[in-house]
């Protein structure tokens, strides 16, 4: 660990990524038994499980580094709303299947680029998590891409709904590429990634997919932020209440 970098810094970084994966996993789980077709029910559930696995590794590592005796369950189930540091895009309500696909396309394209860079991290644990996760997220991106093409270049109604889905999700994308003092120090130390450096590749991939899907980018000046600082949307409180209910109702229970 460099003189300017502490274990607490790496713990915070791991926690951020773990929160992204855990919250999106919970959101996707909301489609179980409600997907448009049974094959998709299984596909979305598997993506949610992949993200849950990533979250478990990252939250466990964050807990070990912070040295407060907290494990993955403590971090997932015993923090309040303002203590979660996930990006706001992952907490967006499902609303409609097209919104879910738009959210997944934008986030998994970012997440794949992030994990690909983390393969070279000087932190062996983060590099190891990335090595496992990058294969999973490549599938997540492909799955979202295929549905974007299917809906965007499908019927008039599917095209309309996919375009609306993009318009609802797109403003939240900017937060994924925001840098701060922590990511700056981590990237300079070779441990983390400067998210702003992922934007060009993300734009290139999205432009190609949307062109093929006959969809348009929806640039706006409104870019909600604050997720990394614990500022979340109204629906987030309901999300974590559902996620944490069983654990808080039966403390210490195991099965």
mmCIF file of C-alpha atoms in Angstrom:
data_model
loop_
_atom_site.group_PDB
_atom_site.id
_atom_site.type_symbol
_atom_site.label_atom_id
_atom_site.label_comp_id
_atom_site.label_asym_id
_atom_site.label_seq_id
_atom_site.Cartn_x
_atom_site.Cartn_y
_atom_site.Cartn_z
ATOM 1 C CA UNK A 1 0.000 0.000 0.000
ATOM 2 C CA UNK A 2 1.459 3.363 -1.028
ATOM 3 C CA UNK A 3 2.052 6.131 1.475
ATOM 4 C CA UNK A 4 -0.849 8.131 0.042
ATOM 5 C CA UNK A 5 -3.225 5.162 -0.048
ATOM 6 C CA UNK A 6 -4.742 3.393 2.961
ATOM 7 C CA UNK A 7 -6.680 0.191 3.467
ATOM 8 C CA UNK A 8 -9.699 2.369 4.241
ATOM 9 C CA UNK A 9 -9.428 3.889 0.755
ATOM 10 C CA UNK A 10 -9.494 0.478 -0.901
ATOM 11 C CA UNK A 11 -12.331 -0.614 1.382
ATOM 12 C CA UNK A 12 -14.410 2.378 0.268
ATOM 13 C CA UNK A 13 -13.676 1.602 -3.363
ATOM 14 C CA UNK A 14 -14.619 -2.070 -2.982
ATOM 15 C CA UNK A 15 -17.769 -1.045 -1.112
ATOM 16 C CA UNK A 16 -18.843 1.241 -3.943
ATOM 17 C CA UNK A 17 -18.549 -1.523 -6.525
ATOM 18 C CA UNK A 18 -20.145 -4.026 -4.170
ATOM 19 C CA UNK A 19 -23.105 -1.722 -3.600
ATOM 20 C CA UNK A 20 -23.539 -1.260 -7.360
ATOM 21 C CA UNK A 21 -23.708 -5.006 -7.869
ATOM 22 C CA UNK A 22 -25.871 -5.735 -4.812
ATOM 23 C CA UNK A 23 -28.495 -3.110 -5.556
ATOM 24 C CA UNK A 24 -28.781 -3.992 -9.241
ATOM 25 C CA UNK A 25 -29.053 -7.659 -8.292
ATOM 26 C CA UNK A 26 -31.990 -6.821 -6.041
ATOM 27 C CA UNK A 27 -33.655 -4.781 -8.763
ATOM 28 C CA UNK A 28 -33.312 -7.551 -11.336
ATOM 29 C CA UNK A 29 -34.694 -10.085 -8.876
ATOM 30 C CA UNK A 30 -37.948 -8.159 -9.106
ATOM 31 C CA UNK A 31 -38.480 -9.703 -12.548
ATOM 32 C CA UNK A 32 -38.551 -13.268 -11.228
ATOM 33 C CA UNK A 33 -41.890 -14.775 -12.329
ATOM 34 C CA UNK A 34 -42.766 -11.492 -14.108
ATOM 35 C CA UNK A 35 -40.552 -11.549 -17.205
ATOM 36 C CA UNK A 36 -42.106 -11.472 -20.681
ATOM 37 C CA UNK A 37 -41.191 -15.115 -21.332
ATOM 38 C CA UNK A 38 -39.993 -18.039 -19.238
ATOM 39 C CA UNK A 39 -36.523 -18.133 -20.831
ATOM 40 C CA UNK A 40 -36.087 -14.496 -19.901
ATOM 41 C CA UNK A 41 -37.189 -15.205 -16.360
ATOM 42 C CA UNK A 42 -34.239 -17.583 -16.066
ATOM 43 C CA UNK A 43 -31.810 -15.278 -17.873
ATOM 44 C CA UNK A 44 -32.542 -12.265 -15.677
ATOM 45 C CA UNK A 45 -32.375 -14.399 -12.525
ATOM 46 C CA UNK A 46 -28.953 -15.696 -13.581
ATOM 47 C CA UNK A 47 -27.675 -12.172 -14.191
ATOM 48 C CA UNK A 48 -28.958 -11.179 -10.756
ATOM 49 C CA UNK A 49 -27.116 -14.135 -9.218
ATOM 50 C CA UNK A 50 -23.898 -13.194 -11.032
ATOM 51 C CA UNK A 51 -24.128 -9.694 -9.600
ATOM 52 C CA UNK A 52 -24.898 -11.060 -6.156
ATOM 53 C CA UNK A 53 -21.742 -13.173 -6.339
ATOM 54 C CA UNK A 54 -19.693 -10.118 -7.274
ATOM 55 C CA UNK A 55 -21.252 -8.163 -4.425
ATOM 56 C CA UNK A 56 -20.422 -10.892 -1.919
ATOM 57 C CA UNK A 57 -16.736 -10.874 -2.851
ATOM 58 C CA UNK A 58 -16.458 -7.099 -2.831
ATOM 59 C CA UNK A 59 -18.413 -6.551 0.391
ATOM 60 C CA UNK A 60 -16.436 -9.269 2.146
ATOM 61 C CA UNK A 61 -13.195 -7.601 1.068
ATOM 62 C CA UNK A 62 -14.424 -4.163 2.116
ATOM 63 C CA UNK A 63 -15.385 -5.506 5.538
ATOM 64 C CA UNK A 64 -12.001 -7.159 6.035
ATOM 65 C CA UNK A 65 -10.107 -4.007 5.085
ATOM 66 C CA UNK A 66 -12.113 -1.561 7.193
ATOM 67 C CA UNK A 67 -11.342 -3.575 10.347
ATOM 68 C CA UNK A 68 -14.649 -2.970 12.126
ATOM 69 C CA UNK A 69 -15.651 -6.617 12.335
ATOM 70 C CA UNK A 70 -18.370 -6.329 9.701
ATOM 71 C CA UNK A 71 -18.952 -9.094 7.169
ATOM 72 C CA UNK A 72 -20.871 -9.128 3.875
ATOM 73 C CA UNK A 73 -24.231 -9.565 5.618
ATOM 74 C CA UNK A 74 -23.623 -6.652 7.963
ATOM 75 C CA UNK A 75 -22.771 -4.402 5.041
ATOM 76 C CA UNK A 76 -25.687 -5.565 2.917
ATOM 77 C CA UNK A 77 -28.406 -5.705 5.551
ATOM 78 C CA UNK A 78 -27.480 -3.467 8.471
ATOM 79 C CA UNK A 79 -26.671 -0.153 6.819
ATOM 80 C CA UNK A 80 -29.254 2.546 6.321
ATOM 81 C CA UNK A 81 -30.131 4.286 3.068
ATOM 82 C CA UNK A 82 -27.584 7.091 3.344
ATOM 83 C CA UNK A 83 -24.763 4.599 3.977
ATOM 84 C CA UNK A 84 -25.115 2.928 0.574
ATOM 85 C CA UNK A 85 -22.717 4.294 -2.046
ATOM 86 C CA UNK A 86 -24.128 2.790 -5.244
ATOM 87 C CA UNK A 87 -24.573 4.689 -8.474
ATOM 88 C CA UNK A 88 -28.136 5.910 -8.875
ATOM 89 C CA UNK A 89 -28.607 4.196 -12.229
ATOM 90 C CA UNK A 90 -28.630 0.740 -10.622
ATOM 91 C CA UNK A 91 -31.442 1.611 -8.215
ATOM 92 C CA UNK A 92 -33.862 2.866 -10.874
ATOM 93 C CA UNK A 93 -37.234 1.139 -10.725
ATOM 94 C CA UNK A 94 -37.944 -1.538 -13.328
ATOM 95 C CA UNK A 95 -41.130 0.256 -14.492
ATOM 96 C CA UNK A 96 -41.185 -1.608 -17.796
ATOM 97 C CA UNK A 97 -39.027 -4.304 -19.407
ATOM 98 C CA UNK A 98 -37.569 -1.783 -21.868
ATOM 99 C CA UNK A 99 -36.398 0.407 -18.960
ATOM 100 C CA UNK A 100 -34.703 -2.612 -17.409
ATOM 101 C CA UNK A 101 -32.931 -3.421 -20.669
ATOM 102 C CA UNK A 102 -31.836 0.193 -21.156
ATOM 103 C CA UNK A 103 -30.460 0.295 -17.602
ATOM 104 C CA UNK A 104 -28.660 -3.006 -18.117
ATOM 105 C CA UNK A 105 -27.166 -1.962 -21.443
ATOM 106 C CA UNK A 106 -25.768 1.298 -20.117
ATOM 107 C CA UNK A 107 -24.500 -0.113 -16.832
ATOM 108 C CA UNK A 108 -23.061 -3.428 -18.045
ATOM 109 C CA UNK A 109 -21.159 -1.647 -20.836
ATOM 110 C CA UNK A 110 -19.588 0.564 -18.163
ATOM 111 C CA UNK A 111 -19.040 -2.318 -15.734
ATOM 112 C CA UNK A 112 -17.356 -4.487 -18.359
ATOM 113 C CA UNK A 113 -14.897 -1.709 -19.199
ATOM 114 C CA UNK A 114 -14.238 -1.145 -15.484
ATOM 115 C CA UNK A 115 -13.526 -4.804 -14.716
ATOM 116 C CA UNK A 116 -11.401 -5.129 -17.839
ATOM 117 C CA UNK A 117 -9.144 -2.343 -16.535
ATOM 118 C CA UNK A 118 -9.144 -3.790 -13.014
ATOM 119 C CA UNK A 119 -7.576 -6.990 -14.333
ATOM 120 C CA UNK A 120 -4.311 -5.030 -14.147
ATOM 121 C CA UNK A 121 -4.931 -3.697 -10.622
ATOM 122 C CA UNK A 122 -1.986 -3.718 -8.238
ATOM 123 C CA UNK A 123 -4.443 -5.041 -5.644
ATOM 124 C CA UNK A 124 -4.519 -8.816 -6.114
ATOM 125 C CA UNK A 125 -7.983 -9.230 -4.628
ATOM 126 C CA UNK A 126 -9.586 -6.605 -6.863
ATOM 127 C CA UNK A 127 -7.804 -8.075 -9.881
ATOM 128 C CA UNK A 128 -9.090 -11.518 -8.886
ATOM 129 C CA UNK A 129 -12.676 -10.316 -8.553
ATOM 130 C CA UNK A 130 -12.386 -8.660 -11.958
ATOM 131 C CA UNK A 131 -10.970 -11.831 -13.494
ATOM 132 C CA UNK A 132 -14.071 -13.773 -12.528
ATOM 133 C CA UNK A 133 -16.590 -11.012 -13.104
ATOM 134 C CA UNK A 134 -15.428 -9.849 -16.522
ATOM 135 C CA UNK A 135 -16.642 -13.075 -18.135
ATOM 136 C CA UNK A 136 -20.044 -12.760 -16.493
ATOM 137 C CA UNK A 137 -20.496 -9.107 -17.393
ATOM 138 C CA UNK A 138 -19.559 -9.772 -21.019
ATOM 139 C CA UNK A 139 -22.652 -11.969 -21.132
ATOM 140 C CA UNK A 140 -24.742 -9.326 -19.331
ATOM 141 C CA UNK A 141 -23.799 -6.753 -21.957
ATOM 142 C CA UNK A 142 -24.481 -9.126 -24.821
ATOM 143 C CA UNK A 143 -27.867 -10.051 -23.363
ATOM 144 C CA UNK A 144 -28.859 -6.402 -23.036
ATOM 145 C CA UNK A 145 -27.524 -5.654 -26.512
ATOM 146 C CA UNK A 146 -29.568 -8.393 -28.156
ATOM 147 C CA UNK A 147 -32.747 -7.216 -26.454
ATOM 148 C CA UNK A 148 -32.034 -3.606 -27.404
ATOM 149 C CA UNK A 149 -31.719 -4.642 -31.049
ATOM 150 C CA UNK A 150 -34.813 -6.838 -30.837
ATOM 151 C CA UNK A 151 -36.974 -4.135 -29.299
ATOM 152 C CA UNK A 152 -35.516 -1.114 -31.073
ATOM 153 C CA UNK A 153 -35.719 -2.591 -34.552
ATOM 154 C CA UNK A 154 -38.888 -4.588 -33.901
ATOM 155 C CA UNK A 155 -42.479 -3.408 -34.008
ATOM 156 C CA UNK A 156 -43.578 0.205 -33.811
ATOM 157 C CA UNK A 157 -44.669 -0.339 -30.225
ATOM 158 C CA UNK A 158 -41.468 -2.090 -29.124
ATOM 159 C CA UNK A 159 -39.410 0.663 -30.748
ATOM 160 C CA UNK A 160 -41.407 3.352 -28.969
ATOM 161 C CA UNK A 161 -41.058 1.701 -25.589
ATOM 162 C CA UNK A 162 -37.333 1.051 -25.998
ATOM 163 C CA UNK A 163 -36.778 4.691 -26.935
ATOM 164 C CA UNK A 164 -38.763 5.817 -23.905
ATOM 165 C CA UNK A 165 -36.728 3.444 -21.730
ATOM 166 C CA UNK A 166 -33.486 4.999 -22.946
ATOM 167 C CA UNK A 167 -34.820 8.484 -22.315
ATOM 168 C CA UNK A 168 -35.650 7.576 -18.707
ATOM 169 C CA UNK A 169 -32.295 5.951 -17.953
ATOM 170 C CA UNK A 170 -29.837 8.033 -19.980
ATOM 171 C CA UNK A 171 -29.549 11.071 -17.649
ATOM 172 C CA UNK A 172 -28.194 8.785 -14.907
ATOM 173 C CA UNK A 173 -25.306 7.532 -17.058
ATOM 174 C CA UNK A 174 -23.077 10.567 -16.487
ATOM 175 C CA UNK A 175 -22.538 9.664 -12.822
ATOM 176 C CA UNK A 176 -20.759 6.463 -13.837
ATOM 177 C CA UNK A 177 -17.878 8.488 -15.274
ATOM 178 C CA UNK A 178 -17.532 11.104 -12.536
ATOM 179 C CA UNK A 179 -14.163 11.209 -10.799
ATOM 180 C CA UNK A 180 -13.358 12.320 -7.280
ATOM 181 C CA UNK A 181 -10.364 12.574 -4.997
ATOM 182 C CA UNK A 182 -10.526 8.880 -4.078
ATOM 183 C CA UNK A 183 -10.663 7.500 -7.609
ATOM 184 C CA UNK A 184 -7.903 9.909 -8.603
ATOM 185 C CA UNK A 185 -5.549 8.586 -5.917
ATOM 186 C CA UNK A 186 -6.494 4.957 -6.537
ATOM 187 C CA UNK A 187 -5.925 5.200 -10.272
ATOM 188 C CA UNK A 188 -2.558 6.941 -9.828
ATOM 189 C CA UNK A 189 -1.504 4.160 -7.460
ATOM 190 C CA UNK A 190 -2.471 1.515 -10.019
ATOM 191 C CA UNK A 191 -5.121 0.066 -7.727
ATOM 192 C CA UNK A 192 -8.317 1.548 -9.128
ATOM 193 C CA UNK A 193 -9.604 2.987 -12.378
ATOM 194 C CA UNK A 194 -10.237 6.578 -13.404
ATOM 195 C CA UNK A 195 -13.875 6.265 -14.560
ATOM 196 C CA UNK A 196 -13.608 9.248 -16.892
ATOM 197 C CA UNK A 197 -11.203 7.193 -19.005
ATOM 198 C CA UNK A 198 -13.962 4.668 -19.718
ATOM 199 C CA UNK A 199 -16.310 7.140 -21.387
ATOM 200 C CA UNK A 200 -14.899 7.113 -24.931
ATOM 201 C CA UNK A 201 -15.132 3.337 -25.305
ATOM 202 C CA UNK A 202 -18.582 3.332 -23.714
ATOM 203 C CA UNK A 203 -19.800 5.984 -26.139
ATOM 204 C CA UNK A 204 -18.398 4.109 -29.110
ATOM 205 C CA UNK A 205 -20.116 0.842 -28.178
ATOM 206 C CA UNK A 206 -23.437 2.506 -27.367
ATOM 207 C CA UNK A 207 -23.416 4.521 -30.582
ATOM 208 C CA UNK A 208 -22.954 1.372 -32.666
ATOM 209 C CA UNK A 209 -25.685 -0.574 -30.856
ATOM 210 C CA UNK A 210 -28.208 2.261 -30.951
ATOM 211 C CA UNK A 211 -27.564 2.918 -34.628
ATOM 212 C CA UNK A 212 -28.249 -0.730 -35.457
ATOM 213 C CA UNK A 213 -31.331 -0.694 -33.217
ATOM 214 C CA UNK A 214 -32.636 2.470 -34.972
ATOM 215 C CA UNK A 215 -32.691 4.280 -31.621
ATOM 216 C CA UNK A 216 -31.477 7.765 -30.722
ATOM 217 C CA UNK A 217 -29.270 8.972 -27.899
ATOM 218 C CA UNK A 218 -31.149 11.248 -25.544
ATOM 219 C CA UNK A 219 -28.669 13.825 -24.280
ATOM 220 C CA UNK A 220 -29.910 16.117 -21.517
ATOM 221 C CA UNK A 221 -28.419 18.752 -19.229
ATOM 222 C CA UNK A 222 -29.995 17.023 -16.219
ATOM 223 C CA UNK A 223 -27.585 14.487 -14.718
ATOM 224 C CA UNK A 224 -28.630 13.222 -11.261
ATOM 225 C CA UNK A 225 -25.665 12.518 -8.992
ATOM 226 C CA UNK A 226 -24.921 11.914 -5.336
ATOM 227 C CA UNK A 227 -25.117 8.136 -5.176
ATOM 228 C CA UNK A 228 -21.499 7.789 -4.079
ATOM 229 C CA UNK A 229 -22.254 10.218 -1.231
ATOM 230 C CA UNK A 230 -25.366 8.342 -0.114
ATOM 231 C CA UNK A 231 -27.951 10.495 -1.900
ATOM 232 C CA UNK A 232 -30.588 8.298 -3.524
ATOM 233 C CA UNK A 233 -34.005 8.479 -5.126
ATOM 234 C CA UNK A 234 -37.284 8.037 -3.283
ATOM 235 C CA UNK A 235 -37.741 4.451 -4.473
ATOM 236 C CA UNK A 236 -34.424 3.359 -2.986
ATOM 237 C CA UNK A 237 -35.742 3.338 0.568
ATOM 238 C CA UNK A 238 -38.456 0.859 -0.419
ATOM 239 C CA UNK A 239 -35.898 -1.270 -2.238
ATOM 240 C CA UNK A 240 -33.567 -1.722 0.715
ATOM 241 C CA UNK A 241 -36.490 -2.157 3.117
ATOM 242 C CA UNK A 242 -37.574 -5.159 1.090
ATOM 243 C CA UNK A 243 -33.997 -6.398 0.783
ATOM 244 C CA UNK A 244 -33.261 -6.092 4.504
ATOM 245 C CA UNK A 245 -36.624 -7.074 5.991
ATOM 246 C CA UNK A 246 -35.924 -10.735 6.747
ATOM 247 C CA UNK A 247 -32.450 -10.167 8.173
ATOM 248 C CA UNK A 248 -33.610 -7.344 10.420
ATOM 249 C CA UNK A 249 -36.746 -9.210 11.519
ATOM 250 C CA UNK A 250 -34.765 -12.297 12.592
ATOM 251 C CA UNK A 251 -31.300 -11.081 13.670
ATOM 252 C CA UNK A 252 -28.671 -13.782 13.571
ATOM 253 C CA UNK A 253 -30.944 -16.312 11.883
ATOM 254 C CA UNK A 254 -29.297 -18.897 9.635
ATOM 255 C CA UNK A 255 -30.608 -21.622 7.365
#
